[in-house]
mmCIF file of C-alpha atoms and ligand atoms in Angstrom:
data_model
loop_
_atom_site.group_PDB
_atom_site.id
_atom_site.type_symbol
_atom_site.label_atom_id
_atom_site.label_comp_id
_atom_site.label_asym_id
_atom_site.label_seq_id
_atom_site.Cartn_x
_atom_site.Cartn_y
_atom_site.Cartn_z
ATOM 1 C CA UNK A 1 -90.248 -61.962 92.597
ATOM 2 C CA UNK A 2 -93.906 -62.680 92.940
ATOM 3 C CA UNK A 3 -95.436 -66.153 93.137
ATOM 4 C CA UNK A 4 -95.730 -66.278 89.357
ATOM 5 C CA UNK A 5 -95.273 -63.750 86.616
ATOM 6 C CA UNK A 6 -94.800 -63.168 82.926
ATOM 7 C CA UNK A 7 -91.624 -61.198 82.298
ATOM 8 C CA UNK A 8 -91.492 -59.425 78.941
ATOM 9 C CA UNK A 9 -88.223 -58.087 77.548
ATOM 10 C CA UNK A 10 -89.252 -55.087 75.473
ATOM 11 C CA UNK A 11 -85.744 -54.737 74.088
ATOM 12 C CA UNK A 12 -86.141 -58.160 72.493
ATOM 13 C CA UNK A 13 -89.304 -57.068 70.656
ATOM 14 C CA UNK A 14 -87.624 -53.853 69.536
ATOM 15 C CA UNK A 15 -84.515 -55.693 68.335
ATOM 16 C CA UNK A 16 -86.482 -58.440 66.571
ATOM 17 C CA UNK A 17 -88.561 -55.901 64.631
ATOM 18 C CA UNK A 18 -85.461 -53.955 63.674
ATOM 19 C CA UNK A 19 -83.614 -57.126 62.619
ATOM 20 C CA UNK A 20 -86.541 -58.379 60.528
ATOM 21 C CA UNK A 21 -86.973 -55.002 58.797
ATOM 22 C CA UNK A 22 -83.264 -54.999 57.914
ATOM 23 C CA UNK A 23 -83.217 -58.641 56.799
ATOM 24 C CA UNK A 24 -86.314 -58.330 54.619
ATOM 25 C CA UNK A 25 -85.553 -54.801 53.423
ATOM 26 C CA UNK A 26 -89.285 -54.179 53.756
ATOM 27 C CA UNK A 27 -91.382 -51.969 56.036
ATOM 28 C CA UNK A 28 -92.890 -53.927 58.922
ATOM 29 C CA UNK A 29 -96.442 -54.144 60.190
ATOM 30 C CA UNK A 30 -95.950 -55.326 63.780
ATOM 31 C CA UNK A 31 -98.931 -57.523 64.657
ATOM 32 C CA UNK A 32 -100.181 -56.894 68.202
ATOM 33 C CA UNK A 33 -103.541 -58.687 68.166
ATOM 34 C CA UNK A 34 -104.496 -60.868 71.124
ATOM 35 C CA UNK A 35 -102.844 -58.622 73.685
ATOM 36 C CA UNK A 36 -99.611 -58.584 71.710
ATOM 37 C CA UNK A 37 -99.560 -62.403 71.499
ATOM 38 C CA UNK A 38 -99.788 -62.405 75.294
ATOM 39 C CA UNK A 39 -96.970 -59.872 75.758
ATOM 40 C CA UNK A 40 -99.220 -56.863 76.486
ATOM 41 C CA UNK A 41 -100.901 -54.740 73.803
ATOM 42 C CA UNK A 42 -99.582 -51.249 74.429
ATOM 43 C CA UNK A 43 -96.142 -52.228 75.632
ATOM 44 C CA UNK A 44 -95.601 -54.515 72.647
ATOM 45 C CA UNK A 45 -96.885 -51.835 70.295
ATOM 46 C CA UNK A 46 -94.523 -49.203 71.679
ATOM 47 C CA UNK A 47 -91.579 -51.592 71.525
ATOM 48 C CA UNK A 48 -92.410 -52.457 67.917
ATOM 49 C CA UNK A 49 -92.710 -48.814 66.934
ATOM 50 C CA UNK A 50 -89.372 -48.150 68.659
ATOM 51 C CA UNK A 51 -87.904 -50.946 66.522
ATOM 52 C CA UNK A 52 -89.098 -49.144 63.415
ATOM 53 C CA UNK A 53 -92.501 -50.736 62.726
ATOM 54 C CA UNK A 54 -94.327 -48.487 60.256
ATOM 55 C CA UNK A 55 -97.687 -50.158 60.822
ATOM 56 C CA UNK A 56 -99.465 -52.002 63.620
ATOM 57 C CA UNK A 57 -101.864 -54.828 62.819
ATOM 58 C CA UNK A 58 -104.778 -56.032 64.938
ATOM 59 C CA UNK A 59 -107.795 -58.249 64.419
ATOM 60 C CA UNK A 60 -110.616 -56.246 65.990
ATOM 61 C CA UNK A 61 -111.847 -52.686 66.246
ATOM 62 C CA UNK A 62 -111.580 -52.761 70.047
ATOM 63 C CA UNK A 63 -107.887 -53.550 69.818
ATOM 64 C CA UNK A 64 -107.303 -50.704 67.368
ATOM 65 C CA UNK A 65 -109.196 -48.249 69.575
ATOM 66 C CA UNK A 66 -107.201 -49.380 72.607
ATOM 67 C CA UNK A 67 -104.013 -48.542 70.711
ATOM 68 C CA UNK A 68 -105.344 -45.082 69.892
ATOM 69 C CA UNK A 69 -106.458 -44.578 73.515
ATOM 70 C CA UNK A 70 -102.949 -45.586 74.553
ATOM 71 C CA UNK A 71 -101.509 -42.802 72.441
ATOM 72 C CA UNK A 72 -100.508 -44.522 69.210
ATOM 73 C CA UNK A 73 -101.141 -42.191 66.276
ATOM 74 C CA UNK A 74 -99.453 -44.154 63.467
ATOM 75 C CA UNK A 75 -100.934 -46.350 60.744
ATOM 76 C CA UNK A 76 -103.034 -49.237 62.082
ATOM 77 C CA UNK A 77 -104.961 -51.910 60.186
ATOM 78 C CA UNK A 78 -107.899 -53.784 61.773
ATOM 79 C CA UNK A 79 -108.745 -56.827 59.684
ATOM 80 C CA UNK A 80 -111.638 -58.690 61.257
ATOM 81 C CA UNK A 81 -114.696 -56.514 61.654
ATOM 82 C CA UNK A 82 -118.110 -57.914 62.526
ATOM 83 C CA UNK A 83 -121.604 -56.516 62.176
ATOM 84 C CA UNK A 84 -121.793 -55.481 65.821
ATOM 85 C CA UNK A 85 -118.421 -53.709 65.810
ATOM 86 C CA UNK A 86 -118.326 -49.917 65.858
ATOM 87 C CA UNK A 87 -116.722 -49.486 62.463
ATOM 88 C CA UNK A 88 -117.480 -45.740 62.547
ATOM 89 C CA UNK A 89 -115.363 -45.386 65.684
ATOM 90 C CA UNK A 90 -112.446 -47.096 63.966
ATOM 91 C CA UNK A 91 -112.769 -44.933 60.866
ATOM 92 C CA UNK A 92 -113.130 -41.820 63.017
ATOM 93 C CA UNK A 93 -109.921 -42.792 64.806
ATOM 94 C CA UNK A 94 -108.062 -42.971 61.504
ATOM 95 C CA UNK A 95 -107.733 -46.750 61.563
ATOM 96 C CA UNK A 96 -107.557 -48.554 58.218
ATOM 97 C CA UNK A 97 -110.383 -51.065 58.117
ATOM 98 C CA UNK A 98 -110.453 -54.244 56.067
ATOM 99 C CA UNK A 99 -113.334 -54.967 53.719
ATOM 100 C CA UNK A 100 -114.078 -58.449 52.397
ATOM 101 C CA UNK A 101 -117.369 -57.892 50.598
ATOM 102 C CA UNK A 102 -119.522 -55.302 48.847
ATOM 103 C CA UNK A 103 -121.766 -55.442 51.934
ATOM 104 C CA UNK A 104 -118.780 -54.410 54.068
ATOM 105 C CA UNK A 105 -118.211 -51.448 51.762
ATOM 106 C CA UNK A 106 -121.889 -50.466 51.890
ATOM 107 C CA UNK A 107 -121.716 -50.487 55.663
ATOM 108 C CA UNK A 108 -118.609 -48.305 55.630
ATOM 109 C CA UNK A 109 -120.370 -45.869 53.271
ATOM 110 C CA UNK A 110 -123.293 -45.652 55.716
ATOM 111 C CA UNK A 111 -121.019 -44.144 58.361
ATOM 112 C CA UNK A 112 -120.767 -41.025 56.213
ATOM 113 C CA UNK A 113 -117.098 -40.768 57.169
ATOM 114 C CA UNK A 114 -114.236 -40.790 54.704
ATOM 115 C CA UNK A 115 -112.590 -44.130 55.413
ATOM 116 C CA UNK A 116 -109.257 -45.737 54.698
ATOM 117 C CA UNK A 117 -110.103 -49.224 53.465
ATOM 118 C CA UNK A 118 -107.937 -52.234 52.679
ATOM 119 C CA UNK A 119 -109.484 -54.943 50.509
ATOM 120 C CA UNK A 120 -108.736 -58.500 51.508
ATOM 121 C CA UNK A 121 -108.568 -61.117 48.778
ATOM 122 C CA UNK A 122 -109.022 -64.800 49.536
ATOM 123 C CA UNK A 123 -106.261 -66.469 47.509
ATOM 124 C CA UNK A 124 -106.816 -69.971 48.851
ATOM 125 C CA UNK A 125 -106.966 -69.917 52.649
ATOM 126 C CA UNK A 126 -110.761 -69.999 52.495
ATOM 127 C CA UNK A 127 -111.161 -67.964 55.641
ATOM 128 C CA UNK A 128 -111.764 -64.197 55.507
ATOM 129 C CA UNK A 129 -111.532 -62.131 52.341
ATOM 130 C CA UNK A 130 -113.276 -61.915 49.004
ATOM 131 C CA UNK A 131 -113.603 -65.148 47.047
ATOM 132 C CA UNK A 132 -112.256 -64.885 43.543
ATOM 133 C CA UNK A 133 -115.620 -64.860 41.714
ATOM 134 C CA UNK A 134 -116.548 -61.767 43.755
ATOM 135 C CA UNK A 135 -113.433 -59.698 43.024
ATOM 136 C CA UNK A 136 -114.756 -57.846 40.010
ATOM 137 C CA UNK A 137 -117.849 -56.574 41.826
ATOM 138 C CA UNK A 138 -115.763 -55.682 44.886
ATOM 139 C CA UNK A 139 -113.275 -53.654 42.844
ATOM 140 C CA UNK A 140 -116.070 -51.867 40.973
ATOM 141 C CA UNK A 141 -117.835 -50.887 44.195
ATOM 142 C CA UNK A 142 -114.487 -49.890 45.723
ATOM 143 C CA UNK A 143 -113.673 -47.610 42.810
ATOM 144 C CA UNK A 144 -117.174 -46.076 42.776
ATOM 145 C CA UNK A 145 -116.803 -45.269 46.480
ATOM 146 C CA UNK A 146 -113.480 -43.584 45.828
ATOM 147 C CA UNK A 147 -115.065 -41.451 43.145
ATOM 148 C CA UNK A 148 -117.948 -40.393 45.403
ATOM 149 C CA UNK A 149 -115.584 -39.586 48.259
ATOM 150 C CA UNK A 150 -116.623 -42.432 50.598
ATOM 151 C CA UNK A 151 -113.099 -43.759 51.039
ATOM 152 C CA UNK A 152 -109.625 -44.277 49.741
ATOM 153 C CA UNK A 153 -108.607 -47.861 49.037
ATOM 154 C CA UNK A 154 -105.265 -47.808 50.847
ATOM 155 C CA UNK A 155 -104.321 -51.454 50.587
ATOM 156 C CA UNK A 156 -104.888 -54.798 48.944
ATOM 157 C CA UNK A 157 -103.803 -57.859 50.829
ATOM 158 C CA UNK A 158 -104.145 -61.565 51.402
ATOM 159 C CA UNK A 159 -102.903 -64.280 53.757
ATOM 160 C CA UNK A 160 -100.946 -67.517 53.269
ATOM 161 C CA UNK A 161 -102.161 -71.058 53.909
ATOM 162 C CA UNK A 162 -98.822 -72.704 54.753
ATOM 163 C CA UNK A 163 -96.017 -70.155 54.683
ATOM 164 C CA UNK A 164 -93.979 -72.032 57.293
ATOM 165 C CA UNK A 165 -93.757 -74.880 54.757
ATOM 166 C CA UNK A 166 -91.984 -72.998 51.957
ATOM 167 C CA UNK A 167 -91.806 -76.027 49.663
ATOM 168 C CA UNK A 168 -95.582 -76.373 49.513
ATOM 169 C CA UNK A 169 -96.737 -75.413 46.012
ATOM 170 C CA UNK A 170 -99.795 -73.677 47.473
ATOM 171 C CA UNK A 171 -97.460 -70.767 48.294
ATOM 172 C CA UNK A 172 -96.603 -70.284 44.610
ATOM 173 C CA UNK A 173 -100.222 -70.643 43.602
ATOM 174 C CA UNK A 174 -101.400 -68.104 46.143
ATOM 175 C CA UNK A 175 -98.781 -65.592 45.191
ATOM 176 C CA UNK A 176 -99.718 -65.931 41.514
ATOM 177 C CA UNK A 177 -103.423 -65.518 42.240
ATOM 178 C CA UNK A 178 -102.665 -62.540 44.475
ATOM 179 C CA UNK A 179 -100.679 -60.813 41.718
ATOM 180 C CA UNK A 180 -103.590 -61.366 39.340
ATOM 181 C CA UNK A 181 -105.944 -59.793 41.882
ATOM 182 C CA UNK A 182 -103.705 -56.770 42.342
ATOM 183 C CA UNK A 183 -103.470 -56.338 38.563
ATOM 184 C CA UNK A 184 -107.230 -56.561 38.255
ATOM 185 C CA UNK A 185 -107.702 -53.983 41.028
ATOM 186 C CA UNK A 186 -105.316 -51.597 39.303
ATOM 187 C CA UNK A 187 -107.105 -52.119 36.014
ATOM 188 C CA UNK A 188 -110.316 -51.148 37.826
ATOM 189 C CA UNK A 189 -108.680 -47.824 38.683
ATOM 190 C CA UNK A 190 -107.538 -48.523 42.247
ATOM 191 C CA UNK A 191 -104.113 -47.284 43.352
ATOM 192 C CA UNK A 192 -103.447 -48.755 46.806
ATOM 193 C CA UNK A 193 -100.603 -47.426 48.956
ATOM 194 C CA UNK A 194 -99.627 -50.879 50.213
ATOM 195 C CA UNK A 195 -99.811 -54.367 48.764
ATOM 196 C CA UNK A 196 -99.107 -57.079 51.332
ATOM 197 C CA UNK A 197 -99.244 -60.840 51.653
ATOM 198 C CA UNK A 198 -96.530 -62.162 53.965
ATOM 199 C CA UNK A 199 -96.777 -63.048 57.649
ATOM 200 C CA UNK A 200 -93.609 -63.909 59.618
ATOM 201 C CA UNK A 201 -92.808 -67.121 57.767
ATOM 202 C CA UNK A 202 -93.571 -65.619 54.368
ATOM 203 C CA UNK A 203 -91.408 -62.595 55.111
ATOM 204 C CA UNK A 204 -88.489 -64.689 56.375
ATOM 205 C CA UNK A 205 -88.604 -67.512 53.838
ATOM 206 C CA UNK A 206 -90.107 -66.117 50.655
ATOM 207 C CA UNK A 207 -88.614 -62.856 49.366
ATOM 208 C CA UNK A 208 -91.061 -62.717 46.432
ATOM 209 C CA UNK A 209 -93.957 -62.401 48.895
ATOM 210 C CA UNK A 210 -92.698 -59.256 50.610
ATOM 211 C CA UNK A 211 -94.277 -56.614 48.348
ATOM 212 C CA UNK A 212 -94.659 -53.237 50.197
ATOM 213 C CA UNK A 213 -95.136 -54.487 53.739
ATOM 214 C CA UNK A 214 -94.617 -57.618 55.815
ATOM 215 C CA UNK A 215 -97.047 -58.448 58.637
ATOM 216 C CA UNK A 216 -94.866 -59.762 61.434
ATOM 217 C CA UNK A 217 -96.466 -61.364 64.466
ATOM 218 C CA UNK A 218 -94.764 -64.367 66.038
ATOM 219 C CA UNK A 219 -91.241 -63.420 64.907
ATOM 220 C CA UNK A 220 -91.500 -59.971 66.509
ATOM 221 C CA UNK A 221 -91.857 -61.765 69.811
ATOM 222 C CA UNK A 222 -88.749 -63.813 69.089
ATOM 223 C CA UNK A 223 -90.408 -67.114 68.273
ATOM 224 C CA UNK A 224 -90.024 -69.067 65.055
ATOM 225 C CA UNK A 225 -93.172 -69.810 63.029
ATOM 226 C CA UNK A 226 -92.113 -73.475 63.266
ATOM 227 C CA UNK A 227 -89.036 -75.092 64.808
ATOM 228 C CA UNK A 228 -85.822 -74.390 62.954
ATOM 229 C CA UNK A 229 -87.253 -72.404 60.037
ATOM 230 C CA UNK A 230 -85.938 -68.902 60.733
ATOM 231 C CA UNK A 231 -82.886 -67.882 58.684
ATOM 232 C CA UNK A 232 -82.052 -65.192 61.265
ATOM 233 C CA UNK A 233 -81.639 -65.361 65.025
ATOM 234 C CA UNK A 234 -84.598 -64.118 67.052
ATOM 235 C CA UNK A 235 -84.707 -63.430 70.778
ATOM 236 C CA UNK A 236 -87.773 -64.647 72.717
ATOM 237 C CA UNK A 237 -89.316 -61.755 74.629
ATOM 238 C CA UNK A 238 -91.398 -63.764 77.102
ATOM 239 C CA UNK A 239 -90.240 -65.592 80.199
ATOM 240 C CA UNK A 240 -92.759 -67.249 82.524
ATOM 241 C CA UNK A 241 -91.532 -67.766 86.065
ATOM 242 C CA UNK A 242 -92.955 -69.020 89.359
ATOM 243 C CA UNK A 243 -91.579 -69.784 92.788
ATOM 244 C CA UNK A 244 -91.358 -73.250 94.276
ATOM 245 C CA UNK A 245 -94.264 -73.513 96.726
ATOM 246 C CA UNK A 246 -93.245 -76.775 98.426
ATOM 247 C CA UNK A 247 -90.720 -79.583 98.163
ATOM 248 C CA UNK A 248 -91.382 -83.091 99.403
ATOM 249 C CA UNK A 249 -89.919 -86.561 99.275
ATOM 250 C CA UNK A 250 -91.853 -89.241 97.444
ATOM 251 C CA UNK A 251 -91.172 -92.947 97.958
ATOM 252 C CA UNK A 252 -90.932 -95.465 95.128
ATOM 253 C CA UNK A 253 -94.374 -96.668 94.053
ATOM 254 C CA UNK A 254 -96.203 -93.480 95.116
ATOM 255 C CA UNK A 255 -98.616 -91.951 92.574
ATOM 256 C CA UNK A 256 -98.480 -88.197 91.911
ATOM 257 C CA UNK A 257 -101.284 -85.687 91.185
ATOM 258 C CA UNK A 258 -104.861 -86.446 90.034
ATOM 259 C CA UNK A 259 -105.526 -90.031 89.006
ATOM 260 C CA UNK A 260 -101.920 -90.925 89.727
ATOM 261 C CA UNK A 261 -100.960 -90.671 86.059
ATOM 262 C CA UNK A 262 -97.337 -90.854 87.171
ATOM 263 C CA UNK A 263 -96.015 -93.279 89.733
ATOM 264 C CA UNK A 264 -92.509 -92.761 91.133
ATOM 265 C CA UNK A 265 -90.289 -95.604 89.893
ATOM 266 C CA UNK A 266 -87.781 -94.888 92.654
ATOM 267 C CA UNK A 267 -87.505 -92.691 95.726
ATOM 268 C CA UNK A 268 -87.367 -89.078 94.644
ATOM 269 C CA UNK A 269 -88.103 -85.522 95.691
ATOM 270 C CA UNK A 270 -90.628 -83.308 93.925
ATOM 271 C CA UNK A 271 -91.384 -79.585 93.888
ATOM 272 C CA UNK A 272 -94.796 -77.908 93.639
ATOM 273 C CA UNK A 273 -95.190 -75.096 91.074
ATOM 274 C CA UNK A 274 -98.128 -72.750 91.831
ATOM 275 C CA UNK A 275 -99.547 -72.181 88.344
ATOM 276 C CA UNK A 276 -101.982 -74.269 86.354
ATOM 277 C CA UNK A 277 -104.360 -74.453 83.457
ATOM 278 C CA UNK A 278 -106.439 -71.583 84.855
ATOM 279 C CA UNK A 279 -103.389 -69.440 84.126
ATOM 280 C CA UNK A 280 -103.032 -70.780 80.597
ATOM 281 C CA UNK A 281 -100.554 -73.580 81.267
ATOM 282 C CA UNK A 282 -101.580 -76.240 78.723
ATOM 283 C CA UNK A 283 -102.957 -79.264 80.568
ATOM 284 C CA UNK A 284 -102.058 -81.371 77.537
ATOM 285 C CA UNK A 285 -98.403 -80.950 78.610
ATOM 286 C CA UNK A 286 -99.079 -83.098 81.715
ATOM 287 C CA UNK A 287 -96.275 -85.645 82.139
ATOM 288 C CA UNK A 288 -94.534 -84.178 79.071
ATOM 289 C CA UNK A 289 -93.044 -80.681 79.457
ATOM 290 C CA UNK A 290 -90.013 -79.659 81.543
ATOM 291 C CA UNK A 291 -89.263 -76.580 83.603
ATOM 292 C CA UNK A 292 -85.902 -75.140 84.624
ATOM 293 C CA UNK A 293 -84.990 -74.481 88.228
ATOM 294 C CA UNK A 294 -81.845 -72.613 89.171
ATOM 295 C CA UNK A 295 -81.064 -71.309 85.715
ATOM 296 C CA UNK A 296 -80.824 -74.572 83.907
ATOM 297 C CA UNK A 297 -81.574 -77.542 86.132
ATOM 298 C CA UNK A 298 -84.251 -79.464 84.199
ATOM 299 C CA UNK A 299 -87.208 -80.778 86.120
ATOM 300 C CA UNK A 300 -89.862 -82.807 84.245
ATOM 301 C CA UNK A 301 -93.548 -82.419 85.027
ATOM 302 C CA UNK A 302 -94.926 -85.444 86.859
ATOM 303 C CA UNK A 303 -98.597 -86.309 86.566
ATOM 304 C CA UNK A 304 -101.504 -84.122 85.662
ATOM 305 C CA UNK A 305 -101.291 -80.331 85.452
ATOM 306 C CA UNK A 306 -104.089 -79.045 87.705
ATOM 307 C CA UNK A 307 -106.062 -75.793 87.689
ATOM 308 C CA UNK A 308 -103.690 -73.958 90.036
ATOM 309 C CA UNK A 309 -100.577 -76.092 90.325
ATOM 310 C CA UNK A 310 -98.403 -78.919 89.075
ATOM 311 C CA UNK A 311 -95.601 -81.125 90.350
ATOM 312 C CA UNK A 312 -92.089 -81.494 88.938
ATOM 313 C CA UNK A 313 -89.416 -84.066 89.667
ATOM 314 C CA UNK A 314 -86.229 -82.691 91.182
ATOM 315 C CA UNK A 315 -84.713 -86.168 91.545
ATOM 316 C CA UNK A 316 -83.990 -85.876 95.234
ATOM 317 C CA UNK A 317 -81.906 -82.748 94.647
ATOM 318 C CA UNK A 318 -81.405 -81.311 98.154
ATOM 319 C CA UNK A 319 -80.393 -77.811 97.039
ATOM 320 C CA UNK A 320 -83.807 -76.977 95.577
ATOM 321 C CA UNK A 321 -85.829 -75.117 98.162
ATOM 322 C CA UNK A 322 -89.147 -73.411 98.687
ATOM 323 C CA UNK A 323 -88.990 -69.984 97.031
ATOM 324 C CA UNK A 324 -86.535 -70.969 94.311
ATOM 325 C CA UNK A 325 -87.287 -69.590 90.876
ATOM 326 C CA UNK A 326 -88.823 -71.926 88.323
ATOM 327 C CA UNK A 327 -88.676 -70.924 84.654
ATOM 328 C CA UNK A 328 -91.462 -72.546 82.655
ATOM 329 C CA UNK A 329 -90.340 -71.116 79.343
ATOM 330 C CA UNK A 330 -88.075 -68.357 78.119
ATOM 331 C CA UNK A 331 -84.992 -67.933 75.959
ATOM 332 C CA UNK A 332 -83.428 -71.362 75.290
ATOM 333 C CA UNK A 333 -80.067 -69.618 74.917
ATOM 334 C CA UNK A 334 -80.250 -69.252 78.693
ATOM 335 C CA UNK A 335 -80.661 -72.984 79.176
ATOM 336 C CA UNK A 336 -84.395 -72.924 79.860
ATOM 337 C CA UNK A 337 -87.240 -74.566 77.916
ATOM 338 C CA UNK A 338 -88.749 -72.594 75.040
ATOM 339 C CA UNK A 339 -92.388 -71.885 74.226
ATOM 340 C CA UNK A 340 -91.752 -74.151 71.226
ATOM 341 C CA UNK A 341 -90.761 -76.996 73.581
ATOM 342 C CA UNK A 342 -94.016 -76.516 75.485
ATOM 343 C CA UNK A 343 -95.966 -76.374 72.240
ATOM 344 C CA UNK A 344 -94.546 -79.713 71.152
ATOM 345 C CA UNK A 345 -95.228 -81.226 74.579
ATOM 346 C CA UNK A 346 -98.834 -80.056 74.406
ATOM 347 C CA UNK A 347 -99.447 -80.895 70.742
ATOM 348 C CA UNK A 348 -99.912 -77.293 69.689
ATOM 349 C CA UNK A 349 -97.958 -74.310 68.313
ATOM 350 C CA UNK A 350 -95.946 -71.708 70.209
ATOM 351 C CA UNK A 351 -98.497 -69.063 69.179
ATOM 352 C CA UNK A 352 -101.110 -70.742 71.359
ATOM 353 C CA UNK A 353 -98.728 -71.230 74.285
ATOM 354 C CA UNK A 354 -97.821 -67.526 74.536
ATOM 355 C CA UNK A 355 -101.230 -66.051 73.715
ATOM 356 C CA UNK A 356 -103.088 -68.159 76.280
ATOM 357 C CA UNK A 357 -100.825 -67.441 79.231
ATOM 358 C CA UNK A 358 -102.333 -64.986 81.679
ATOM 359 C CA UNK A 359 -104.953 -65.882 84.254
ATOM 360 C CA UNK A 360 -103.697 -64.806 87.661
ATOM 361 C CA UNK A 361 -100.137 -64.110 86.560
ATOM 362 C CA UNK A 362 -98.903 -60.536 86.652
ATOM 363 C CA UNK A 363 -96.904 -59.081 83.779
ATOM 364 C CA UNK A 364 -93.603 -57.309 84.356
ATOM 365 C CA UNK A 365 -91.674 -55.415 81.724
ATOM 366 C CA UNK A 366 -87.914 -55.229 81.456
ATOM 367 C CA UNK A 367 -85.751 -53.429 79.001
ATOM 368 C CA UNK A 368 -82.053 -53.404 78.306
ATOM 369 C CA UNK A 369 -82.307 -49.754 79.380
ATOM 370 C CA UNK A 370 -83.245 -51.011 82.812
ATOM 371 C CA UNK A 371 -86.651 -49.444 83.367
ATOM 372 C CA UNK A 372 -89.279 -51.884 84.504
ATOM 373 C CA UNK A 373 -92.752 -51.681 85.846
ATOM 374 C CA UNK A 374 -95.585 -53.907 86.899
ATOM 375 C CA UNK A 375 -99.214 -54.256 85.998
ATOM 376 C CA UNK A 376 -101.857 -56.888 86.370
ATOM 377 C CA UNK A 377 -101.990 -59.338 83.478
HETATM 378 C C1 PLP B 401 -101.949 -63.133 62.900
HETATM 379 C C2 PLP B 401 -101.792 -62.659 61.512
HETATM 380 C C3 PLP B 401 -100.520 -62.297 61.024
HETATM 381 C C4 PLP B 401 -99.240 -62.565 61.769
HETATM 382 O O1 PLP B 401 -98.877 -63.918 61.560
HETATM 383 P P1 PLP B 401 -97.490 -64.475 62.145
HETATM 384 O O2 PLP B 401 -97.405 -65.850 61.618
HETATM 385 O O3 PLP B 401 -97.635 -64.434 63.627
HETATM 386 O O4 PLP B 401 -96.426 -63.566 61.671
HETATM 387 C C5 PLP B 401 -100.438 -61.709 59.782
HETATM 388 N N1 PLP B 401 -101.559 -61.493 59.052
HETATM 389 C C6 PLP B 401 -102.783 -61.866 59.469
HETATM 390 C C7 PLP B 401 -103.959 -61.614 58.617
HETATM 391 C C8 PLP B 401 -102.951 -62.468 60.704
HETATM 392 O O5 PLP B 401 -104.161 -62.851 61.113
#
């Protein structure tokens, strides 16, 4: 092993996508934005395609172009395009581009290329997408552009506010408003190939939201949208490991790490883990998260997580030595902490834990098939 690395099990991504497609009975858009939620863009994309993902979803044009440069030739949607983005490059590469406004459509028309465009409707999230009072004008402009050959409207879609809380009535309201928008678009003469609304939690928890496609991000990587909500088992694809850099005895009353935010209540032994917040370890988990050493032995973090390192308590355990493997998070079935555990320790969500990890860690890929290779994170 190296001093610290991110190990990604591509078979887990493949299996999760396949399992979700079977469970939902719906084609899957595997979401690979943000470097595949920290798992690696191209590798995650290939694993998702191998699991049967019909579509790939990304936020930006750059991400979509990187997928094309990496050899992916299937359907891709890029949904967050800014004025300085090269929208013509995306269209030229056959990427479906999202449009939120008439101005977006005008800009697409200016490229002179025949685009594939997916209209995003804001059904209550109040983030991207067309606000309801603007739908009529958007649909009219969209249909006019189809008639003059500027584009084909390939999709109409929206995004949930609180899909991981299935009892929230906002989910029903959004779905109703979305159906009204789709009906209005059809009445305006549009005939989109795909209607889609659900992210992971919507797809898993709300069958009525599945429509033609489900956009699966976090669940593809084997993490639940929130603790305990998934009706099907998922296998976490990411394991973060490091080697013990030092062990030392600490006497009762001795403070540990910056500002001595932990003071040993009794004689103990601690181990030094050579990763820190510069690598994406959440500093907010100081004094709160655990790691596993030796496939299961739990060692709590003591004191403040620093830029390059942190200290864990091994309770005087004499068998833990320099060079031993520390698992920060991975598959809890293997007796190690989960990204969800770290999220709760740090007051955040597992999405943020996995997407922020990186820094100086290398990424290594494994597969049930046994091939593995290394690259710099
Ligand atoms: C990130 C994102 C998703 C995926 O959400 P998950 O909860 O990770 O499944 C789906 N759709 C949009 C628009 C997104 O931004």
